[in-house]
PDB file of C-alpha atoms in Angstrom:
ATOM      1  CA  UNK A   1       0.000   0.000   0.000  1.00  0.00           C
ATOM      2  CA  UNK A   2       1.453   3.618  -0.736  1.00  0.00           C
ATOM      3  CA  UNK A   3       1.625   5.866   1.726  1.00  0.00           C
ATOM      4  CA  UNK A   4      -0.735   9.124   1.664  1.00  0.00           C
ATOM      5  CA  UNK A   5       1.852  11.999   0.680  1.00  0.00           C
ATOM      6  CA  UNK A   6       2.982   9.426  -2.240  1.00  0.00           C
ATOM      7  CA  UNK A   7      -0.420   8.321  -3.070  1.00  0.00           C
ATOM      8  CA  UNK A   8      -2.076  11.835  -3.390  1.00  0.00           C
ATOM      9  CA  UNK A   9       1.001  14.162  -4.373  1.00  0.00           C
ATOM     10  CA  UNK A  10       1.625  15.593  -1.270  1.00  0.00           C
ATOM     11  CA  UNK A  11       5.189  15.164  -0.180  1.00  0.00           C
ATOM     12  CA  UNK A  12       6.491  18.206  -1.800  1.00  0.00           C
ATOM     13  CA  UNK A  13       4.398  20.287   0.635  1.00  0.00           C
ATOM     14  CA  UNK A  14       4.963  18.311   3.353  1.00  0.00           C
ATOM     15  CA  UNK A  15       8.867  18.560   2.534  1.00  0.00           C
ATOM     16  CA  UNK A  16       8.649  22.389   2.007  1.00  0.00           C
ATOM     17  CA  UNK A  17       6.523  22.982   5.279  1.00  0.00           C
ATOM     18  CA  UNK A  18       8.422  20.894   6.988  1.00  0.00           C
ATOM     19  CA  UNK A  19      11.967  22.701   6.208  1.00  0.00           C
ATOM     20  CA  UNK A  20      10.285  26.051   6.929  1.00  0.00           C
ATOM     21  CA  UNK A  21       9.184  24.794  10.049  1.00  0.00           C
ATOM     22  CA  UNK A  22      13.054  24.066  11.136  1.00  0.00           C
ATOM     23  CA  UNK A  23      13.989  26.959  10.029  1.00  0.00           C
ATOM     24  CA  UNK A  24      11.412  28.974  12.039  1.00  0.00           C
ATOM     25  CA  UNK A  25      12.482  26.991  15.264  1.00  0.00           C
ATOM     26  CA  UNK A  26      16.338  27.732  14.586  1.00  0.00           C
ATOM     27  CA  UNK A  27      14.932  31.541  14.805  1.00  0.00           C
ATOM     28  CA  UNK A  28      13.074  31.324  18.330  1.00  0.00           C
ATOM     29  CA  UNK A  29      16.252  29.864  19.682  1.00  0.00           C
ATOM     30  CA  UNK A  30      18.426  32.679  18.792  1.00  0.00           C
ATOM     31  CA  UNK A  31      16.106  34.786  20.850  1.00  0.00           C
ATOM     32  CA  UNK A  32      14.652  34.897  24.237  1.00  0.00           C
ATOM     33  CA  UNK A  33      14.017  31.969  25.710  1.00  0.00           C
ATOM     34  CA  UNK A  34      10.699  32.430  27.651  1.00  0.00           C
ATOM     35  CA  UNK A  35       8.333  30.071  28.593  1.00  0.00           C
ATOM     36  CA  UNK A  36       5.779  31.026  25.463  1.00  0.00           C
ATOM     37  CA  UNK A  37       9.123  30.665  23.146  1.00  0.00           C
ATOM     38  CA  UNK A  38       9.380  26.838  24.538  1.00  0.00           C
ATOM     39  CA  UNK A  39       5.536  26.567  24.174  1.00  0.00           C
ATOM     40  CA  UNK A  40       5.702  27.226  20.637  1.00  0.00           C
ATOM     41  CA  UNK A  41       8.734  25.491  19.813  1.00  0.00           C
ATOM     42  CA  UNK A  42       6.502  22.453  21.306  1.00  0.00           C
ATOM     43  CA  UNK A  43       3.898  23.062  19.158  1.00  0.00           C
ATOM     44  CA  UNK A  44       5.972  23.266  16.009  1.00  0.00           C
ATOM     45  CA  UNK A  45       7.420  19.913  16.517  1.00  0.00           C
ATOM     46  CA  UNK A  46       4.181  18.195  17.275  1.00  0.00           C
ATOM     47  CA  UNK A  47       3.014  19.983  14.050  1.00  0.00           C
ATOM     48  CA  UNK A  48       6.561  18.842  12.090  1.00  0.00           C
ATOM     49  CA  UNK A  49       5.635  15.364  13.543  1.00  0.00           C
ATOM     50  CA  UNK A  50       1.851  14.955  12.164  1.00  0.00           C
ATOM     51  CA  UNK A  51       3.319  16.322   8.693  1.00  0.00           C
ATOM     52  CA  UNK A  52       5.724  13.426   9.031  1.00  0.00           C
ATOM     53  CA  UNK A  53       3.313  11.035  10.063  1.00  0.00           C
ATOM     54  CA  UNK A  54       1.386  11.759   6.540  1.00  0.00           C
ATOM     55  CA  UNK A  55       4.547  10.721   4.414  1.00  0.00           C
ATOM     56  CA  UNK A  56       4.256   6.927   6.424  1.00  0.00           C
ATOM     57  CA  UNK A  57       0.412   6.922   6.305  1.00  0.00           C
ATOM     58  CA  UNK A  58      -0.500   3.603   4.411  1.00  0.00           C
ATOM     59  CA  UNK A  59      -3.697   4.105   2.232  1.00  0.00           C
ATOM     60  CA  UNK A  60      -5.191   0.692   0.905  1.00  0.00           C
ATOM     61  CA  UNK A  61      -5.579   0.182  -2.257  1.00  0.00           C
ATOM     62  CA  UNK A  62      -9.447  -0.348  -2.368  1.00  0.00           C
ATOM     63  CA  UNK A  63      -9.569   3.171  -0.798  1.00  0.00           C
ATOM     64  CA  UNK A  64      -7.567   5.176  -2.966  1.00  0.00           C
ATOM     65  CA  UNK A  65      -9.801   5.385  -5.690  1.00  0.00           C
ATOM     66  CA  UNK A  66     -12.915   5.907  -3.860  1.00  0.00           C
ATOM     67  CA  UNK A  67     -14.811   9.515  -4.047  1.00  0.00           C
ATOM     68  CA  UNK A  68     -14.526   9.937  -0.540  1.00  0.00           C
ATOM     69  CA  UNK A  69     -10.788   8.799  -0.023  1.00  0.00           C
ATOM     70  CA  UNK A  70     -10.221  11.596  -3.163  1.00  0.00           C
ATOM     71  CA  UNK A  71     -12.241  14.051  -1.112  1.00  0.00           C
ATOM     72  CA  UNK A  72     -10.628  13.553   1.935  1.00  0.00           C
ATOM     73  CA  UNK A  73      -7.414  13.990   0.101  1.00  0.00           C
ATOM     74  CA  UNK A  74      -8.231  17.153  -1.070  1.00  0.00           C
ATOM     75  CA  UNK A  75      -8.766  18.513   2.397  1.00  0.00           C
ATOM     76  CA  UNK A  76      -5.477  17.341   3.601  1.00  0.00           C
ATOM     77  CA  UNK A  77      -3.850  18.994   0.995  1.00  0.00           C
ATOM     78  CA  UNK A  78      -5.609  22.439   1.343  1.00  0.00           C
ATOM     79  CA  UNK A  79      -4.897  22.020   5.421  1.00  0.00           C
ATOM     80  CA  UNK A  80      -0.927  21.298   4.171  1.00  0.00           C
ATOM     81  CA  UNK A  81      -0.757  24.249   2.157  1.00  0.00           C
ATOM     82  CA  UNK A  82      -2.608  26.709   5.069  1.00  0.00           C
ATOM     83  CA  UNK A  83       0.554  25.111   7.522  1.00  0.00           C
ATOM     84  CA  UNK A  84       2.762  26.266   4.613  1.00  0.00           C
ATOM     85  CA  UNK A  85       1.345  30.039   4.783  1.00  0.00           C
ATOM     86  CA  UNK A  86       1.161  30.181   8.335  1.00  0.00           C
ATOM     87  CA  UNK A  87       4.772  29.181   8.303  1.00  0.00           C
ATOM     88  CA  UNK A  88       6.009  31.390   5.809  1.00  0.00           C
ATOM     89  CA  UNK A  89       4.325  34.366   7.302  1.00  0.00           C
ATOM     90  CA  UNK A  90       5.599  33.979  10.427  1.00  0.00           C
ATOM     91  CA  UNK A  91       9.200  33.195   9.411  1.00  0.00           C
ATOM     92  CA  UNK A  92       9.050  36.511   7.071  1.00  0.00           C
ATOM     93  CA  UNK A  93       7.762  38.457  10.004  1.00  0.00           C
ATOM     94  CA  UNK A  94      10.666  37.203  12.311  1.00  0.00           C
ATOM     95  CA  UNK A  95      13.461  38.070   9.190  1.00  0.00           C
ATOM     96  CA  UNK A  96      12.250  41.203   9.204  1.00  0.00           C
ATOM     97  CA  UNK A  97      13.143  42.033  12.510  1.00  0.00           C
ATOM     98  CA  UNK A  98      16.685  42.521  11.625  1.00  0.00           C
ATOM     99  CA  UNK A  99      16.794  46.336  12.140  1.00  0.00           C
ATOM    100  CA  UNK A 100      17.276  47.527  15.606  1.00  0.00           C
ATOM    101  CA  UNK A 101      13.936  49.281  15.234  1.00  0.00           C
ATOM    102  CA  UNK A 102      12.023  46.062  14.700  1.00  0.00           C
ATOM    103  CA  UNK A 103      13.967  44.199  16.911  1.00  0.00           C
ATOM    104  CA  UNK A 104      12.569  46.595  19.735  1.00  0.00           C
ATOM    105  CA  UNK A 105       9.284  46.619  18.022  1.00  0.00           C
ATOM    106  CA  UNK A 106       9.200  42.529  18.295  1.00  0.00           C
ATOM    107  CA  UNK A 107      10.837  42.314  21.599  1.00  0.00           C
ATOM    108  CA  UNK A 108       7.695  44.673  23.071  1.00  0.00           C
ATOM    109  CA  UNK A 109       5.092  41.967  20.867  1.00  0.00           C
ATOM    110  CA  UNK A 110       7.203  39.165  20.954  1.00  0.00           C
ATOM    111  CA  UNK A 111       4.846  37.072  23.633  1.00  0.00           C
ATOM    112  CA  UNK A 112       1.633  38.266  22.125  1.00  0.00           C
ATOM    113  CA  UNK A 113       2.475  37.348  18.735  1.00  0.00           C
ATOM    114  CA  UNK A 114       4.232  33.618  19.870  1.00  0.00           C
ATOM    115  CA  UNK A 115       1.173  33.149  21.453  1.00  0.00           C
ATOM    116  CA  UNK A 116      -1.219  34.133  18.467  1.00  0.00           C
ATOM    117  CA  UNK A 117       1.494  31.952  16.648  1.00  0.00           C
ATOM    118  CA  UNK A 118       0.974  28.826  18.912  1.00  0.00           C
ATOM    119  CA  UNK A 119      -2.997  29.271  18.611  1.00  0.00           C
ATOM    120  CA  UNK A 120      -2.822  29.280  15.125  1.00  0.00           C
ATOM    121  CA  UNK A 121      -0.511  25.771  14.956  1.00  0.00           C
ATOM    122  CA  UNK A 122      -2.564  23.977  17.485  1.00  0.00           C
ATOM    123  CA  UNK A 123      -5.880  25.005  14.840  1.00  0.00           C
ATOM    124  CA  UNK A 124      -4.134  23.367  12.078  1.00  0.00           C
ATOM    125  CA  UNK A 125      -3.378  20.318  14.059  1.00  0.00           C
ATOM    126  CA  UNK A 126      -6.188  19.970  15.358  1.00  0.00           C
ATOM    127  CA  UNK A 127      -7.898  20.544  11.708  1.00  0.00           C
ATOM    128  CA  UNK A 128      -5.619  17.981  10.307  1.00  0.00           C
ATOM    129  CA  UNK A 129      -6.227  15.419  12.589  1.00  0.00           C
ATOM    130  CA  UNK A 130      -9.748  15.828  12.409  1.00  0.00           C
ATOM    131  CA  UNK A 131      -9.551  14.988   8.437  1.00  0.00           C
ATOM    132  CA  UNK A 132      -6.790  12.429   8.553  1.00  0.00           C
ATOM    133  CA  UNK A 133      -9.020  10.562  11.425  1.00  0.00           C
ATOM    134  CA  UNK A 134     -11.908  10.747   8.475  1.00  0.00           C
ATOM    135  CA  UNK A 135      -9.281   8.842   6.153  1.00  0.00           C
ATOM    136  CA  UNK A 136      -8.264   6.206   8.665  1.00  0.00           C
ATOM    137  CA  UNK A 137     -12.106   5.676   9.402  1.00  0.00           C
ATOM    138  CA  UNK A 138     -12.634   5.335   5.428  1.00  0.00           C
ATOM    139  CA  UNK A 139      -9.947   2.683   5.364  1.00  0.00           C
ATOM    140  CA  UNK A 140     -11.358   0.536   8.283  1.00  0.00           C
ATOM    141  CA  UNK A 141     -14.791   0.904   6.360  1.00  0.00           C
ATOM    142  CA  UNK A 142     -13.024  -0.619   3.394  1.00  0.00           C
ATOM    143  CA  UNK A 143     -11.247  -3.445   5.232  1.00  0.00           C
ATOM    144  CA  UNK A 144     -13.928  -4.194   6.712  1.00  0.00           C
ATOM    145  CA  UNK A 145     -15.947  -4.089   3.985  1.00  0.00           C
ATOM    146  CA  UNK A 146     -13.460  -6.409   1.847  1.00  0.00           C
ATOM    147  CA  UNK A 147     -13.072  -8.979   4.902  1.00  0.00           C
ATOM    148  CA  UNK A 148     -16.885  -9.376   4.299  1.00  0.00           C
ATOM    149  CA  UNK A 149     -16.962  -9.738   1.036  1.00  0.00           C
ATOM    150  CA  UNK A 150     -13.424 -12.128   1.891  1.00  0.00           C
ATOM    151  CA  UNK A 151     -16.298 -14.142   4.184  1.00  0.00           C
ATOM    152  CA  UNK A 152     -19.456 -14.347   2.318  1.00  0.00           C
ATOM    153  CA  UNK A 153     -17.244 -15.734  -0.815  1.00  0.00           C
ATOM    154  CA  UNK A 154     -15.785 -17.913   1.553  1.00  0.00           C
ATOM    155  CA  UNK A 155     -18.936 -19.024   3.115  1.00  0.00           C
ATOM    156  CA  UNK A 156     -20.816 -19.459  -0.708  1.00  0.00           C
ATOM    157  CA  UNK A 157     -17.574 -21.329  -1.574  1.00  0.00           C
ATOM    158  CA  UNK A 158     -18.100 -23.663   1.296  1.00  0.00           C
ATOM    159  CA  UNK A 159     -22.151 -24.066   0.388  1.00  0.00           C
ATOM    160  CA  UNK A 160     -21.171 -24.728  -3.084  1.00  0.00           C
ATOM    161  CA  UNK A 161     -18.963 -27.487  -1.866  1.00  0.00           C
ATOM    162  CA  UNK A 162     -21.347 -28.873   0.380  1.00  0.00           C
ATOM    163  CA  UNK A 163     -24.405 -29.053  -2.108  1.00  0.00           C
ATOM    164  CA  UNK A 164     -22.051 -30.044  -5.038  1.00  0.00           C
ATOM    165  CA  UNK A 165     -20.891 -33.488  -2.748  1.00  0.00           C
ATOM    166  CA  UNK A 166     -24.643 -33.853  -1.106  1.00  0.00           C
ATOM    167  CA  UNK A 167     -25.656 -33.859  -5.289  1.00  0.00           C
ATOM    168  CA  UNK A 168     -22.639 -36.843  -5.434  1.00  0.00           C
ATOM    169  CA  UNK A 169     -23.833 -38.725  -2.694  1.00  0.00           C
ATOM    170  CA  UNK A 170     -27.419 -39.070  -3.615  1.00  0.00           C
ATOM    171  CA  UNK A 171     -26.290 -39.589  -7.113  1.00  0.00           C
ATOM    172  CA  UNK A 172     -23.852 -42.484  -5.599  1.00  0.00           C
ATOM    173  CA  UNK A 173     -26.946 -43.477  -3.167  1.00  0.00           C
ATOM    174  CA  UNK A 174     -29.296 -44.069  -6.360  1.00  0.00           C
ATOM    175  CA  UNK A 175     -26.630 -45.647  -8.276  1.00  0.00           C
ATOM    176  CA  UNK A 176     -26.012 -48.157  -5.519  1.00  0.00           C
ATOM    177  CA  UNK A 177     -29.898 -48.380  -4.853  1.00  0.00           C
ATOM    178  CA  UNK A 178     -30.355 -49.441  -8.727  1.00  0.00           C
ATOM    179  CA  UNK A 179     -27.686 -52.147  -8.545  1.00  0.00           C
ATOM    180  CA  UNK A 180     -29.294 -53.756  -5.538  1.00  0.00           C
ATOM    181  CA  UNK A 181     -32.390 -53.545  -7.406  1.00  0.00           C
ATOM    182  CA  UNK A 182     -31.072 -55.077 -10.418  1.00  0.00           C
ATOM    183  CA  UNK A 183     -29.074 -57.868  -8.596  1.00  0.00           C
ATOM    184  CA  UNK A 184     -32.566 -58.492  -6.805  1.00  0.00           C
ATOM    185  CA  UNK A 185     -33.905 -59.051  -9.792  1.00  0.00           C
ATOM    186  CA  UNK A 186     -31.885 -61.282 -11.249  1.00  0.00           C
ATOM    187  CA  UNK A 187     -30.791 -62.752  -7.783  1.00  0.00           C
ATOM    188  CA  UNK A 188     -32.745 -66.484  -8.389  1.00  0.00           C
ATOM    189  CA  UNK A 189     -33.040 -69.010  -5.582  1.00  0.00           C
ATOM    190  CA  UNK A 190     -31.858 -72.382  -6.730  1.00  0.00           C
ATOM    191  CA  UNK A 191     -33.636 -75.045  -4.814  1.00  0.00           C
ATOM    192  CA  UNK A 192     -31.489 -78.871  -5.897  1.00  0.00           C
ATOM    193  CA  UNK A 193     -34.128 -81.014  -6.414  1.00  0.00           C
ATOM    194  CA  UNK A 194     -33.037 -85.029  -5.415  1.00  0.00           C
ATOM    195  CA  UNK A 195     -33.511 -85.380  -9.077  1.00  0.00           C
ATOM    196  CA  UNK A 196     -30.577 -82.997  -9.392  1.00  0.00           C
ATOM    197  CA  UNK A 197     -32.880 -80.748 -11.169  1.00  0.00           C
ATOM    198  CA  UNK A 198     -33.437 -76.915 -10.078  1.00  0.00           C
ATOM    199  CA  UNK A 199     -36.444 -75.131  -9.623  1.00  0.00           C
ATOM    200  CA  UNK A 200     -36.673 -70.990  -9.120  1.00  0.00           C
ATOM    201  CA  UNK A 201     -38.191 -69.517  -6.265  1.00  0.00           C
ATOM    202  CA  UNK A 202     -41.104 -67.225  -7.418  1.00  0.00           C
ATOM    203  CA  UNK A 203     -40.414 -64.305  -4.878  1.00  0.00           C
TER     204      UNK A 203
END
């Protein structure tokens, strides 16, 4: 079975989101290291990790095709690209705090906006894993689905088998029933007369 990010196009996304999400962590450790700062950095793992978790995602086959599998898809993918934004907008906020003025600018809204940061993360995760828990229901629908059709052509299988040797054996129980018959017939009691002559038996 392919995994989901192979099976639906995703793992360039998932790469790219991924790397800015690194990248975005190797920022918040070059500055102050508050107890929001270690929050988010929390978050953005846990985030990193789900994105992961979508490139090892097996999809069965019987579900890949399917309308709702497709539509699930597409909702992953739209919830991949919104990480992507979120990342690059915050990572092209922090860049631009080079300048002295911005730095003081960031250091005065630096909790406020990690916070709205971290909010925003734990929304996507929590949107993704709503929709990727829709795809791994879909796929125990269809496994379940397949191991009873797997049973009932099992079980027909079996019924064949048992009405195709019932149909033997009463085939094998007339067959046997007409030769007794016949060997009754022809079956004829031999009574030696003294005479040495023979007589037959009329039943």
């Amino acid at each position: 079975m392919p995994a989901f990010a192979f099976a639906y196009g995703s793992f360039g996304d998932i790469l790219a989101t991924g790397q800015l999400i690194v990248k975005v962590i190797v920022i918040l450790r070059k500055g102050t290291r508050s107890d929001e700062c270690a929050e988010t950095e929390k978050e953005l793992k846990s985030l990193g990790g789900d994105l992961a978790n979508l490139t090892r995602m097996p999809v069965d086959d019987a579900v890949q095709t399917s309308p709702l599998a497709q539509s699930v898809a597409d909702r992953v993918q739209e919830e991949i690209r919104r990480c992507h934004g979120l990342m690059v907008h915050f990572f092209s906020k922090m860049n631009a705090t080079r300048g002295l003025l911005q730095r003081l600018m960031w250091a005065a809204s630096e909790e406020k906006e990690l916070a709205t940061f971290r909010m925003r993360i734990i929304e996507r995760r929590t949107a993704l894993g709503v929709i990727v828990g829709m795809l791994n229901s879909g796929m125990l629908l269809a496994v379940q689905d397949r191991v009873l059709e797997q049973h009932t052509q099992t079980q027909d299988t079996v019924v064949n088998g048992v009405n195709s040797l019932a149909q033997q054996l009463a085939t094998y129980q007339q067959q046997i029933v007409a030769v007794v018959c016949q060997l009754s017939r022809r079956v004829v009691e031999v009574v030696i007369s003294p005479a040495g002559g023979s007589k037959s038996c009329p039943w």
